[in-house]
mmCIF file of C-alpha atoms and ligand atoms in Angstrom:
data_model
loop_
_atom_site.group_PDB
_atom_site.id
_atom_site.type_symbol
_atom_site.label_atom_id
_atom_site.label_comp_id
_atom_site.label_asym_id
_atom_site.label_seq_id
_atom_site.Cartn_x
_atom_site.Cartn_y
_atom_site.Cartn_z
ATOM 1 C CA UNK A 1 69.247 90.593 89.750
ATOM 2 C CA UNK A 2 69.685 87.585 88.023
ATOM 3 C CA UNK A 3 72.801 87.993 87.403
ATOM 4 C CA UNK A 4 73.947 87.384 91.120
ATOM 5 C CA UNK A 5 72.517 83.739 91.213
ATOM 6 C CA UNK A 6 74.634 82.960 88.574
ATOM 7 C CA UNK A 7 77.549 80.678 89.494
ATOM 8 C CA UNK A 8 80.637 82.502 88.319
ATOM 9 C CA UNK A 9 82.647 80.554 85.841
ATOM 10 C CA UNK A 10 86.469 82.137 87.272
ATOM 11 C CA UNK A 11 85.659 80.631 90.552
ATOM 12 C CA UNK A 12 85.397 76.660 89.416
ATOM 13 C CA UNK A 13 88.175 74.010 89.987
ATOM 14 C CA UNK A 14 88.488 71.955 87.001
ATOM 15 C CA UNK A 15 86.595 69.065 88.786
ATOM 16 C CA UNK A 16 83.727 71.268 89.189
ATOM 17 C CA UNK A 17 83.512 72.480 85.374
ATOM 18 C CA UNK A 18 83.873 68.704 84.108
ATOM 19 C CA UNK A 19 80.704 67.764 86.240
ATOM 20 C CA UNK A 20 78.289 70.465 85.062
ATOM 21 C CA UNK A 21 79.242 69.095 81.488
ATOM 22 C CA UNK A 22 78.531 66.170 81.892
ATOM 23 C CA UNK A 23 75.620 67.250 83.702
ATOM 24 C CA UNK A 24 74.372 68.846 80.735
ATOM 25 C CA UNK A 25 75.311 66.153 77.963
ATOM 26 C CA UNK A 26 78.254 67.213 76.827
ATOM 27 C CA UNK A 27 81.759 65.053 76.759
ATOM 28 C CA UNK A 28 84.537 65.927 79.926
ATOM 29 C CA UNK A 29 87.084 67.053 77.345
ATOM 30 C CA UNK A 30 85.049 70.297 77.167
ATOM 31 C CA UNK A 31 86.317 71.415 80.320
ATOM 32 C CA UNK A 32 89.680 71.164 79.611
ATOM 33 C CA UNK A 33 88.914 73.196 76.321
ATOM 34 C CA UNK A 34 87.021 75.976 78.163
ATOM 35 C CA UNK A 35 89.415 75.959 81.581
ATOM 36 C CA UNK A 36 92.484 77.451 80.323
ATOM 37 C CA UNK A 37 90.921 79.621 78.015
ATOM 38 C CA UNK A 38 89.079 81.228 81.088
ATOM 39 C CA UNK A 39 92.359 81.865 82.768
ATOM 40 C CA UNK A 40 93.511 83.589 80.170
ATOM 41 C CA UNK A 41 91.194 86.374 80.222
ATOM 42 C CA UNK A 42 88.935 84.786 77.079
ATOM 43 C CA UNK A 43 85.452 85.424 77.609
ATOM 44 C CA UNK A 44 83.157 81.831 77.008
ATOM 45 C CA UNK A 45 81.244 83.073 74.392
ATOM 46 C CA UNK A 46 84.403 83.676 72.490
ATOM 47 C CA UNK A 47 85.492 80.467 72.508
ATOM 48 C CA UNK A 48 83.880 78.816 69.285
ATOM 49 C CA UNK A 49 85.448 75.485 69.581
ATOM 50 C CA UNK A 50 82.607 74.598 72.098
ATOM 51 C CA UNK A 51 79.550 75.109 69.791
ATOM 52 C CA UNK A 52 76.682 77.735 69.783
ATOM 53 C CA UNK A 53 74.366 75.768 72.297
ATOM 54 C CA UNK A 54 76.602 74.989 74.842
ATOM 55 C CA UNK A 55 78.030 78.632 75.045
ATOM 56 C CA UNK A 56 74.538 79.549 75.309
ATOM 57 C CA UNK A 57 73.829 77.076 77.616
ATOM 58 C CA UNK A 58 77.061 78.417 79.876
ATOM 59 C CA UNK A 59 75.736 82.065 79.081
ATOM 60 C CA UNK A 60 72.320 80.392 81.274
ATOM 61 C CA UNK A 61 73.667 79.244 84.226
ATOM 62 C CA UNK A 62 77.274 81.269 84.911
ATOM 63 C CA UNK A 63 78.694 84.312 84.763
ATOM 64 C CA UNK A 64 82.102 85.316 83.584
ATOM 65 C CA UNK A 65 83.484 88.890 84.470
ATOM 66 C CA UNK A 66 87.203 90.183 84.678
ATOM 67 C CA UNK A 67 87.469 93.605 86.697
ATOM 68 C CA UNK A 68 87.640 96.094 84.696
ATOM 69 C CA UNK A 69 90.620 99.067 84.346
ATOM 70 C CA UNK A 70 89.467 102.031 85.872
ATOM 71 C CA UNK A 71 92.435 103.636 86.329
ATOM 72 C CA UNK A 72 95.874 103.188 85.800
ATOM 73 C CA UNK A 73 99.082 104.487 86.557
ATOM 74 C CA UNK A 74 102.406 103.685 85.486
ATOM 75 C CA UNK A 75 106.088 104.598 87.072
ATOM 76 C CA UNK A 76 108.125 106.543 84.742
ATOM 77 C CA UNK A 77 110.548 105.353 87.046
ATOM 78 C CA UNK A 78 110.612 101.616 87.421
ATOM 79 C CA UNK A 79 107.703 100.825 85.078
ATOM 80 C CA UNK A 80 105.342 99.956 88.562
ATOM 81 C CA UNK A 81 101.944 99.444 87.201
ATOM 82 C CA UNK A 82 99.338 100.639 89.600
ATOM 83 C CA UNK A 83 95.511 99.365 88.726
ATOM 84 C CA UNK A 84 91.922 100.502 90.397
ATOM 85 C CA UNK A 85 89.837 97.694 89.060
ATOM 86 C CA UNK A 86 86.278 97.994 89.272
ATOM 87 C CA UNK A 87 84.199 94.947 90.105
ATOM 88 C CA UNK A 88 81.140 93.614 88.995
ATOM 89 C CA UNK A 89 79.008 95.453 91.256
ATOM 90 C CA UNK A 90 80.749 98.582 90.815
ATOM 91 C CA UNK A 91 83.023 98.249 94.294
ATOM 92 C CA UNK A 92 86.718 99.096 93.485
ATOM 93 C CA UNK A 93 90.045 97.327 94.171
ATOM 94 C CA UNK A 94 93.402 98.139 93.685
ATOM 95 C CA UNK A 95 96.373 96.145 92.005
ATOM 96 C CA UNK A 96 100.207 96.765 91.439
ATOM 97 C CA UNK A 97 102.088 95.206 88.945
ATOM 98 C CA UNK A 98 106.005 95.305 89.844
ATOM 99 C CA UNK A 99 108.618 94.724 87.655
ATOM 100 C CA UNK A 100 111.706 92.590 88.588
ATOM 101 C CA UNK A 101 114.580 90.855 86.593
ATOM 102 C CA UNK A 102 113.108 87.758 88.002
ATOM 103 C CA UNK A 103 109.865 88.615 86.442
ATOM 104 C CA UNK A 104 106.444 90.848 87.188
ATOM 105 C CA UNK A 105 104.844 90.152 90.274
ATOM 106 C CA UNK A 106 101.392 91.487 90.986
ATOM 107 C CA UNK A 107 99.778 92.450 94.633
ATOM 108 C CA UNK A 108 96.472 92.064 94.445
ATOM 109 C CA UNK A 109 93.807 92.923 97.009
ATOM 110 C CA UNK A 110 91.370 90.571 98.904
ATOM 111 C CA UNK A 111 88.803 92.268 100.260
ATOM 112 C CA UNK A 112 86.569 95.330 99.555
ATOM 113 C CA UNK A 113 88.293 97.374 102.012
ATOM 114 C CA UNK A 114 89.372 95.841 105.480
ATOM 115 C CA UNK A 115 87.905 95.577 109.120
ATOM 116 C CA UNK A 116 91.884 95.035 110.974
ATOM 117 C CA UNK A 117 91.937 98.743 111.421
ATOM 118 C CA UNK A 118 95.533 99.046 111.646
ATOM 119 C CA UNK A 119 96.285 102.622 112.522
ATOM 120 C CA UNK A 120 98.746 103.532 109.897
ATOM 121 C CA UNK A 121 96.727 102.005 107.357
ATOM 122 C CA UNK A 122 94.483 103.639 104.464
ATOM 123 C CA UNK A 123 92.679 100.580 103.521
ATOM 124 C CA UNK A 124 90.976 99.717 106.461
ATOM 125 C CA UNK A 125 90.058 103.430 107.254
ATOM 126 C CA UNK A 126 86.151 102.595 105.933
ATOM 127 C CA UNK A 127 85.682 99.264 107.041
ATOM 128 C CA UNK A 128 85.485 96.405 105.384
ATOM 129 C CA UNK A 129 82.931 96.465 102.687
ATOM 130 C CA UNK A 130 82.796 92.536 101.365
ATOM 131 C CA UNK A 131 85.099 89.519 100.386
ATOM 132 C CA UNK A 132 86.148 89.053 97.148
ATOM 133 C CA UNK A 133 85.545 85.878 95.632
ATOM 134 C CA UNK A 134 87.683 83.330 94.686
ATOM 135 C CA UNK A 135 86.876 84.312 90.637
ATOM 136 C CA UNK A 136 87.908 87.976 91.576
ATOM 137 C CA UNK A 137 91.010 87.695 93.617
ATOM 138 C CA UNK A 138 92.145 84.987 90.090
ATOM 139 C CA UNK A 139 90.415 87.558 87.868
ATOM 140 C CA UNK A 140 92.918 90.831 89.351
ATOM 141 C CA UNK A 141 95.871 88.088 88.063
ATOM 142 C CA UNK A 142 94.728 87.522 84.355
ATOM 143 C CA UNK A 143 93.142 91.270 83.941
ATOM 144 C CA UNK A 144 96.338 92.726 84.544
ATOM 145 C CA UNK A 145 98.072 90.314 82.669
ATOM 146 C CA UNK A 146 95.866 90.587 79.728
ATOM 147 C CA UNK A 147 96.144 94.378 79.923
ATOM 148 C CA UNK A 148 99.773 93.896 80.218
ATOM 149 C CA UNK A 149 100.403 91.195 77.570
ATOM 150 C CA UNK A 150 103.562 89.798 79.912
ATOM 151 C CA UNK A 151 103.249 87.058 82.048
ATOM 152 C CA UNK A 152 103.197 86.687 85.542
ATOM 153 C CA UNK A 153 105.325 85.344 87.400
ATOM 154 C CA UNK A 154 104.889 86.021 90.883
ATOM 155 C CA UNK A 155 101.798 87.348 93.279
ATOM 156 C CA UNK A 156 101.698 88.550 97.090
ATOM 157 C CA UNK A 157 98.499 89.613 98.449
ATOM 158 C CA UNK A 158 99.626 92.260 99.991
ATOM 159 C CA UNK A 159 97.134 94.500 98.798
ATOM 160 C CA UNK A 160 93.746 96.252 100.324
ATOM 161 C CA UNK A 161 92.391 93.609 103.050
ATOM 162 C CA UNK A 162 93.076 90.658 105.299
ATOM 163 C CA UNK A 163 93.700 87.429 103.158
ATOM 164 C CA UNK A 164 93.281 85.368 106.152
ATOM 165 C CA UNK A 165 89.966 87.272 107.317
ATOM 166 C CA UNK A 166 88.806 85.877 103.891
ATOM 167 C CA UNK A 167 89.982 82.287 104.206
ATOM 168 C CA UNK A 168 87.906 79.915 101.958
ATOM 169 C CA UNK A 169 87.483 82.294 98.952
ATOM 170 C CA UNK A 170 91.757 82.599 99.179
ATOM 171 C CA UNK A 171 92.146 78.721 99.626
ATOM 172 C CA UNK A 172 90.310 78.269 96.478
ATOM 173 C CA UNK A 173 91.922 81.441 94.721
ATOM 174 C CA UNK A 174 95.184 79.446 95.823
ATOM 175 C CA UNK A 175 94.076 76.165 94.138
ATOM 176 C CA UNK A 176 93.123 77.327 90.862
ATOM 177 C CA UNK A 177 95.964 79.583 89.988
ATOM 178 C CA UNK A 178 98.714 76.869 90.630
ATOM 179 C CA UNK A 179 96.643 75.034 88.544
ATOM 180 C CA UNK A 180 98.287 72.764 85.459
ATOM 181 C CA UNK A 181 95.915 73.849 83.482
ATOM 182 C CA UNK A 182 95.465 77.587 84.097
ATOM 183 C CA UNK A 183 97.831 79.883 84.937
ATOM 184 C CA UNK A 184 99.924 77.456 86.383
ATOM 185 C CA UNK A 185 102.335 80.016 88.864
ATOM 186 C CA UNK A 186 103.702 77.677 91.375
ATOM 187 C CA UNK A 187 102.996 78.341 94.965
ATOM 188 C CA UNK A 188 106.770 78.640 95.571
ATOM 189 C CA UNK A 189 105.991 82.399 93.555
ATOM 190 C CA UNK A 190 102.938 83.219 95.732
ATOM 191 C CA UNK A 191 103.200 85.262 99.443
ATOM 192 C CA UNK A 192 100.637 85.710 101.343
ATOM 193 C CA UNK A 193 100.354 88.767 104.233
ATOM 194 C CA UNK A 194 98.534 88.491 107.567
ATOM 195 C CA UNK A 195 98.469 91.057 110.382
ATOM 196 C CA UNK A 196 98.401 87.835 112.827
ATOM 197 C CA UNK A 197 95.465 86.087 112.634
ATOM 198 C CA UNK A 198 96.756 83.310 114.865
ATOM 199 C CA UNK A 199 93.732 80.787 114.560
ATOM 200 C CA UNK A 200 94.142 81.248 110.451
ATOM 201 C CA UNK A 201 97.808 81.043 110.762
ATOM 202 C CA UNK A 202 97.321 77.494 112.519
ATOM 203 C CA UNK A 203 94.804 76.512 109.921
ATOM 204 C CA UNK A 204 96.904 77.379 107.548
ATOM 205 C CA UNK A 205 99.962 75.451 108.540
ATOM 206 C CA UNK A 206 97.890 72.569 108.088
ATOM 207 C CA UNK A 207 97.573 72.834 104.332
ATOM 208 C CA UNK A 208 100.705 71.579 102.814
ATOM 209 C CA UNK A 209 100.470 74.828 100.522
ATOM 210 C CA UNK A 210 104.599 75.601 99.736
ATOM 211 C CA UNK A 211 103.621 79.440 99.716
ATOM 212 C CA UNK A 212 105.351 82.092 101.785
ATOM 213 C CA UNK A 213 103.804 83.606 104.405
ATOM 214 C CA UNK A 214 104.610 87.312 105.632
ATOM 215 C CA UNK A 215 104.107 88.492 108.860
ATOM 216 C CA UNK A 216 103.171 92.499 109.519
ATOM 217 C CA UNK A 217 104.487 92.438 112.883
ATOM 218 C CA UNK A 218 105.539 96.352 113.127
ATOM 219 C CA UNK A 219 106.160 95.947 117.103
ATOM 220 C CA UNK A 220 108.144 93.621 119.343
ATOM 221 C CA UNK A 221 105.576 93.973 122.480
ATOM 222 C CA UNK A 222 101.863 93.957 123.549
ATOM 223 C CA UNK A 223 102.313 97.865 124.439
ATOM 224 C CA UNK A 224 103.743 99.114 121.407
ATOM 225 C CA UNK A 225 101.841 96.744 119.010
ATOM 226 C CA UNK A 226 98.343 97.209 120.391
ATOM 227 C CA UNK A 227 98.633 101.358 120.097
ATOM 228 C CA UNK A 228 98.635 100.864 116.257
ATOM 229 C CA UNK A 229 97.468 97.042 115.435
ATOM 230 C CA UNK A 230 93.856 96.563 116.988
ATOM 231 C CA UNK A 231 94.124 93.024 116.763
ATOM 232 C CA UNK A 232 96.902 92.420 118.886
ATOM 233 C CA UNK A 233 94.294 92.903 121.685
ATOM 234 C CA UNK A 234 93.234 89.661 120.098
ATOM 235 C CA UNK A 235 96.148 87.809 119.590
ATOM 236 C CA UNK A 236 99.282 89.323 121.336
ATOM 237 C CA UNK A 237 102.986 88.840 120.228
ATOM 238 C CA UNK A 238 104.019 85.888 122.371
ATOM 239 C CA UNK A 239 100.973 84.282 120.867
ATOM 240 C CA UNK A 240 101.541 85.302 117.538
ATOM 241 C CA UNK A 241 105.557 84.097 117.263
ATOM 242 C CA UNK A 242 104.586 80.982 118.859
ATOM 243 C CA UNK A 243 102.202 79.776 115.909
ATOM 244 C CA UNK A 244 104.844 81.737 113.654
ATOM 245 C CA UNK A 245 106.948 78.794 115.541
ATOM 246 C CA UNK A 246 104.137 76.237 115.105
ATOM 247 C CA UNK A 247 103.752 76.820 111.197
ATOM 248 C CA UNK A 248 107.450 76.829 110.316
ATOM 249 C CA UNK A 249 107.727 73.599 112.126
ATOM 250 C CA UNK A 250 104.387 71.794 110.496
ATOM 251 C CA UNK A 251 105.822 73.411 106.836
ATOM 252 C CA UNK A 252 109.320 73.946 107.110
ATOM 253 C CA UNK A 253 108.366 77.501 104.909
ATOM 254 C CA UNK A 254 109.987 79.957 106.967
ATOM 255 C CA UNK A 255 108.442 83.392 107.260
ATOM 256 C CA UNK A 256 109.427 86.971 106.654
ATOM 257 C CA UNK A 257 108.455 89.560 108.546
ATOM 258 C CA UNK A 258 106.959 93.129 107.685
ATOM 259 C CA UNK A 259 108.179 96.223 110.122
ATOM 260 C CA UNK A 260 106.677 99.478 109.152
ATOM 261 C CA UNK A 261 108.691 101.932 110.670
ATOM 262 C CA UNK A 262 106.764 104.794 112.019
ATOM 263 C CA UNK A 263 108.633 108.299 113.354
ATOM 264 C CA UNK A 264 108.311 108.014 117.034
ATOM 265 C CA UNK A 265 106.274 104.938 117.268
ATOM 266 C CA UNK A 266 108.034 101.732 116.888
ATOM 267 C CA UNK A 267 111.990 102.800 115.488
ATOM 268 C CA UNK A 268 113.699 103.222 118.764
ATOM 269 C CA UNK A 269 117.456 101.498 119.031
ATOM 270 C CA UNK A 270 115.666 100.093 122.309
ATOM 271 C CA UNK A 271 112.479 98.481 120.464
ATOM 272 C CA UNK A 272 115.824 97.213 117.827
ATOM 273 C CA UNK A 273 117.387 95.110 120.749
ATOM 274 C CA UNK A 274 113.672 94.519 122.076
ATOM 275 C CA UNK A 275 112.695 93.072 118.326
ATOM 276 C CA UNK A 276 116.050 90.947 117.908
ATOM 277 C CA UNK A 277 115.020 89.568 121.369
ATOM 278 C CA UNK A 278 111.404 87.870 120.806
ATOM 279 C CA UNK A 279 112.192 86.767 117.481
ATOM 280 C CA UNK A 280 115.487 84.722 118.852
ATOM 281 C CA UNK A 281 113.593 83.487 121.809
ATOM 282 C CA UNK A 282 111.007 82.486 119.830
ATOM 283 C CA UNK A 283 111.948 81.145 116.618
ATOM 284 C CA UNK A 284 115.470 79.654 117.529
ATOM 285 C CA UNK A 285 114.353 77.322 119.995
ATOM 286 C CA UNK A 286 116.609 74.734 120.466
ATOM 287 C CA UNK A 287 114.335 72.694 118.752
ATOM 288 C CA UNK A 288 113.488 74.722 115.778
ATOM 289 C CA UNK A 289 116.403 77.450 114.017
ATOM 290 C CA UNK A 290 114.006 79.375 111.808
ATOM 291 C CA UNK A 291 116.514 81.324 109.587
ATOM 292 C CA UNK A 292 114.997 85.064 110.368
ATOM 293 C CA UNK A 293 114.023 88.079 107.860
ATOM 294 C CA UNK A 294 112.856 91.281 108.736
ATOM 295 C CA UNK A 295 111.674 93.737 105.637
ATOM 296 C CA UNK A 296 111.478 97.119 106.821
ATOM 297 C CA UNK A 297 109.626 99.601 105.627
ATOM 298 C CA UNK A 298 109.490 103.587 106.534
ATOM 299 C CA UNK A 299 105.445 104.087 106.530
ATOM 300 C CA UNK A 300 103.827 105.664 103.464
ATOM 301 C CA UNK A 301 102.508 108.774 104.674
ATOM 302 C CA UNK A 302 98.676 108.851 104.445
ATOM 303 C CA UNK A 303 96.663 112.038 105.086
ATOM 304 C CA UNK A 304 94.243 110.837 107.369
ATOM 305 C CA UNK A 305 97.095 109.105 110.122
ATOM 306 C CA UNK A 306 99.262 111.599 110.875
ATOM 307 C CA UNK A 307 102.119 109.049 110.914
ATOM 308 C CA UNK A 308 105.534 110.143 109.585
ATOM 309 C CA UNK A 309 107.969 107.899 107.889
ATOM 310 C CA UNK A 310 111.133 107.286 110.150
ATOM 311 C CA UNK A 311 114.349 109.769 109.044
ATOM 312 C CA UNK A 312 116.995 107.509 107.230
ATOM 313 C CA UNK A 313 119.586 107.553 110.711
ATOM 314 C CA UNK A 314 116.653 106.127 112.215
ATOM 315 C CA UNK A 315 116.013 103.474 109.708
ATOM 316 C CA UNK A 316 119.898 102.402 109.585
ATOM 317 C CA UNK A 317 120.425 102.158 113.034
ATOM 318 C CA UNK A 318 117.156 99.967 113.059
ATOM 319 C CA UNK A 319 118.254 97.535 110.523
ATOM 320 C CA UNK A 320 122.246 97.670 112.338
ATOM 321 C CA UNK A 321 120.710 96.481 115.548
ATOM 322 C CA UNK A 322 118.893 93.326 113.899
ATOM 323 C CA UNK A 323 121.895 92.522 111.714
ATOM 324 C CA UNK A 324 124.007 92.563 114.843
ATOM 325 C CA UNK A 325 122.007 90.043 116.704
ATOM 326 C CA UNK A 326 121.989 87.689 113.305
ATOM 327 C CA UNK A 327 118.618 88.968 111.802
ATOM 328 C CA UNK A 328 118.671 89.657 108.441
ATOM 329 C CA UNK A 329 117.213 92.988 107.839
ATOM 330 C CA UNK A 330 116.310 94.796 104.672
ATOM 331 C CA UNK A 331 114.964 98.259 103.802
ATOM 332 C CA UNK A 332 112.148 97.632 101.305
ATOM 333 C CA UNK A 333 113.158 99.493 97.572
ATOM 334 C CA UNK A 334 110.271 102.079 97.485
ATOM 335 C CA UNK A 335 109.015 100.972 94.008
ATOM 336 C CA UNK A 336 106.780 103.591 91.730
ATOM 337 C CA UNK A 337 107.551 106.665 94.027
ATOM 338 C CA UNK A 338 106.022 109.322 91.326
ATOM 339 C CA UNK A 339 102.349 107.072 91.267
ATOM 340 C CA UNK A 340 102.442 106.425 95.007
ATOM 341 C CA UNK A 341 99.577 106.311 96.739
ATOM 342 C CA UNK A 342 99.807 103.765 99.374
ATOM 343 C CA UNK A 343 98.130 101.131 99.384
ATOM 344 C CA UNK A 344 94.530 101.998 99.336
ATOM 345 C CA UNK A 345 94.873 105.384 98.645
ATOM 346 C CA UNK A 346 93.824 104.971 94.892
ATOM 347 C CA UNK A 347 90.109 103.627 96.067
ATOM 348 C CA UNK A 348 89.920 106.475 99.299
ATOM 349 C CA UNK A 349 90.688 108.961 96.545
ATOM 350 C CA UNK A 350 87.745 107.948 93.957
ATOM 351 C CA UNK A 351 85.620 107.669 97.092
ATOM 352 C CA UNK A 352 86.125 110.618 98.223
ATOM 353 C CA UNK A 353 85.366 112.498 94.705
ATOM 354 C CA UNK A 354 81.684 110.753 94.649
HETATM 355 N N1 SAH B 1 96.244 92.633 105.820
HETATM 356 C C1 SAH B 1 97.497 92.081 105.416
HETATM 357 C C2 SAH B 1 97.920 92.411 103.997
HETATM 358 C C3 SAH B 1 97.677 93.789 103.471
HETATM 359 S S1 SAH B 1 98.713 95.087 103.984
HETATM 360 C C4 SAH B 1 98.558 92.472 106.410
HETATM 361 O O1 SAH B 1 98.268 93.214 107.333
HETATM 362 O O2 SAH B 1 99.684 91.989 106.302
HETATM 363 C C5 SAH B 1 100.317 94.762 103.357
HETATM 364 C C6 SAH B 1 101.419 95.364 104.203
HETATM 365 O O3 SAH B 1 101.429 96.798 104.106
HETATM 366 C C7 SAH B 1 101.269 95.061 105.685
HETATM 367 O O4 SAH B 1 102.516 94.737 106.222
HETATM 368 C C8 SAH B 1 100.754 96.369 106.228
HETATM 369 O O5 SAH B 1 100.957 96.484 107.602
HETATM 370 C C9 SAH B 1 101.532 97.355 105.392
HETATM 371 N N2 SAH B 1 100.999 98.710 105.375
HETATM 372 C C10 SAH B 1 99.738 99.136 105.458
HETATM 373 N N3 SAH B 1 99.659 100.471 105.411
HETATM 374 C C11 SAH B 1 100.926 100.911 105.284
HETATM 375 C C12 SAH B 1 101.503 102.197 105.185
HETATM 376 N N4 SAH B 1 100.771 103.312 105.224
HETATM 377 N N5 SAH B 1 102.848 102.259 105.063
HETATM 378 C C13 SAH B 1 103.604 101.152 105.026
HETATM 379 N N6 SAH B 1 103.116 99.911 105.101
HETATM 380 C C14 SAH B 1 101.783 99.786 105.249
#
């Protein structure tokens, strides 16, 4: 119980840990002892530079917890590291550790499950369960690094959830890992994936953040894109490209696009021309030329959907279409194929066992 009303320690900007020093006695400069070693997966108490009173005196009012491994799986072909971290309070998350020659690049997860509902999707198929806070969307970063002992270079939240259904815990997450002072990964290395929440998107563009944003898009109309993505009933396409449109001209960060292909569903030659067509119209205004990338994707097959991946014809002639109306297109390299769950699969699969 009283563990909860603890502040935790992961979740505090620099500014935040000086005050409470000094708000207990004790000089600034002990933030910036304690700060990076937090980052870096070291627990407080460990750090013995700070003296045996005010550790204790942390110990009082915070609490400092890194999710813990309980799973993992690792690619014997491509290395892929895939994690199911357990959180304080026992709820699970998943994490994937990739391996490129640019460096390792983690997905991590944002909420406890997700309430988007997107048809085709495993994570969403119990709801959303919580947010994660800003300490635990950091702490998925340095626990995997730690467990790891390699660096990381890169993160897109691309894992279970809606980052921008969870707005002011990922702000914050965003903040303190480009920190100077703790993990320090410049924004330039971070993505972030929506499935169009246009009044987030708008916020977003407001934030001088240099990140990339991704947009799952999976449909070029209302029709198609409303049978499998709930929340275009929300927010429809038109709607959606235009603050696609809006953000790329406030940031100048152009966005990529996500297309899950889906056998019968959206990977028609027609819904091609039809996808080539709204992105031109709306992204190369005459005003704004918003240099276009589509990643596509043939669905991971989850039990529960009934979706099957697009046949490979299918997929080419998708990606042959784009590329002849000047959209870049690229098949997404299916990474860890032998530990592949999709995403969300790893938590539905210890669910389902309890
Ligand atoms: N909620 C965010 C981020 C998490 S999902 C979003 O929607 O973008 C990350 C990406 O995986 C999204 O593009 C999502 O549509 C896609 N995705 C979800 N389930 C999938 C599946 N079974 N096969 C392929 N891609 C999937």
């Amino acid at each position: 119980m009283e563990q909860t009303e603890k502040r935790e320690l992961l979740s505090l900007a620099p500014s935040e840990l000086e005050a409470w020093m000094l708000s207990v006695g004790e000089p600034k400069y002990r933030a910036a002892q304690l700060f990076p070693q937090l980052h870096k997966g070291v627990s407080p108490d460990e750090v013995t530079t700070l003296g045996k009173s005010l550790r204790q005196k942390l110990a009082e009012s915070f609490s400092y917890h890194l999710p813990v491994v309980e799973q993992k799986l690792v690619s014997s072909l491509d290395g892929t590291v895939k994690y199911l971290f357990a959180l304080a309070d026992g709820n699970c998350v998943e994490s994937v550790v990739m391996r490129y020659d640019h460096g390792n690049t983690v997905c991590i997860s944002s909420q406890v499950g997700c309430r988007m509902g997107c048809k085709f999707c495993a994570s969403t198929i119990g709801g959303r369960v919580r947010d994660l806070t800003p300490g635990e969307l950091l702490g998925q970063v340095i626990a995997a690094q730690k467990d790891l002992g390699e660096r990381i270079s890169n993160i897109v939240m691309m894992g279970i959830g809606e980052p921008l259904d969870n707005y002011d815990n990922v702000l914050r997450f965003l903040h303190l890992v480009t920190c100077e002072q703790g993990l320090n990964i410049g924004a330039r290395h971070i993505s972030l994936s929506t499935c169009g929440l246009v009044d987030r998107i708008l916020q977003l563009s407001q934030e001088a953040l240099a990140i990339t944003l991704s947009v799952s898009l999976h449909a070029p109309d209302d029709e198609t894109r409303s049978a499998i993505m709930p929340i275009n009933n929300r927010w429809g396409v038109d709607e959606l490209l235009d603050a696609c449109r809006v953000y790329f001209a406030r940031t100048g960060r152009r966005i990529s696009f996500e297309y899950t292909l889906i056998a019968g569903k959206n990977d028609s030659p027609a819904l091609a021309e039809k996808l080539a067509l709204v992105l031109n119209r709306h992204l190369r205004t005459r005003e704004e030329t918003m240099p276009i990338h589509v990643n596509l994707i043939p669905v991971n097959e989850v039990d529960e959907t009934g979706f099957r991946r697009s046949g490979k014809a299918a997929v080419a002639t998708f990606a042959k279409v784009l590329e002849s109306r000047g959209i870049r297109a690229t098949v997404r390299r299916k990474l860890g194929a032998d530990i592949n769950a999709a995403c969300g699969q790893l938590r539905r699969n210890r669910q389902n066992q309890t």
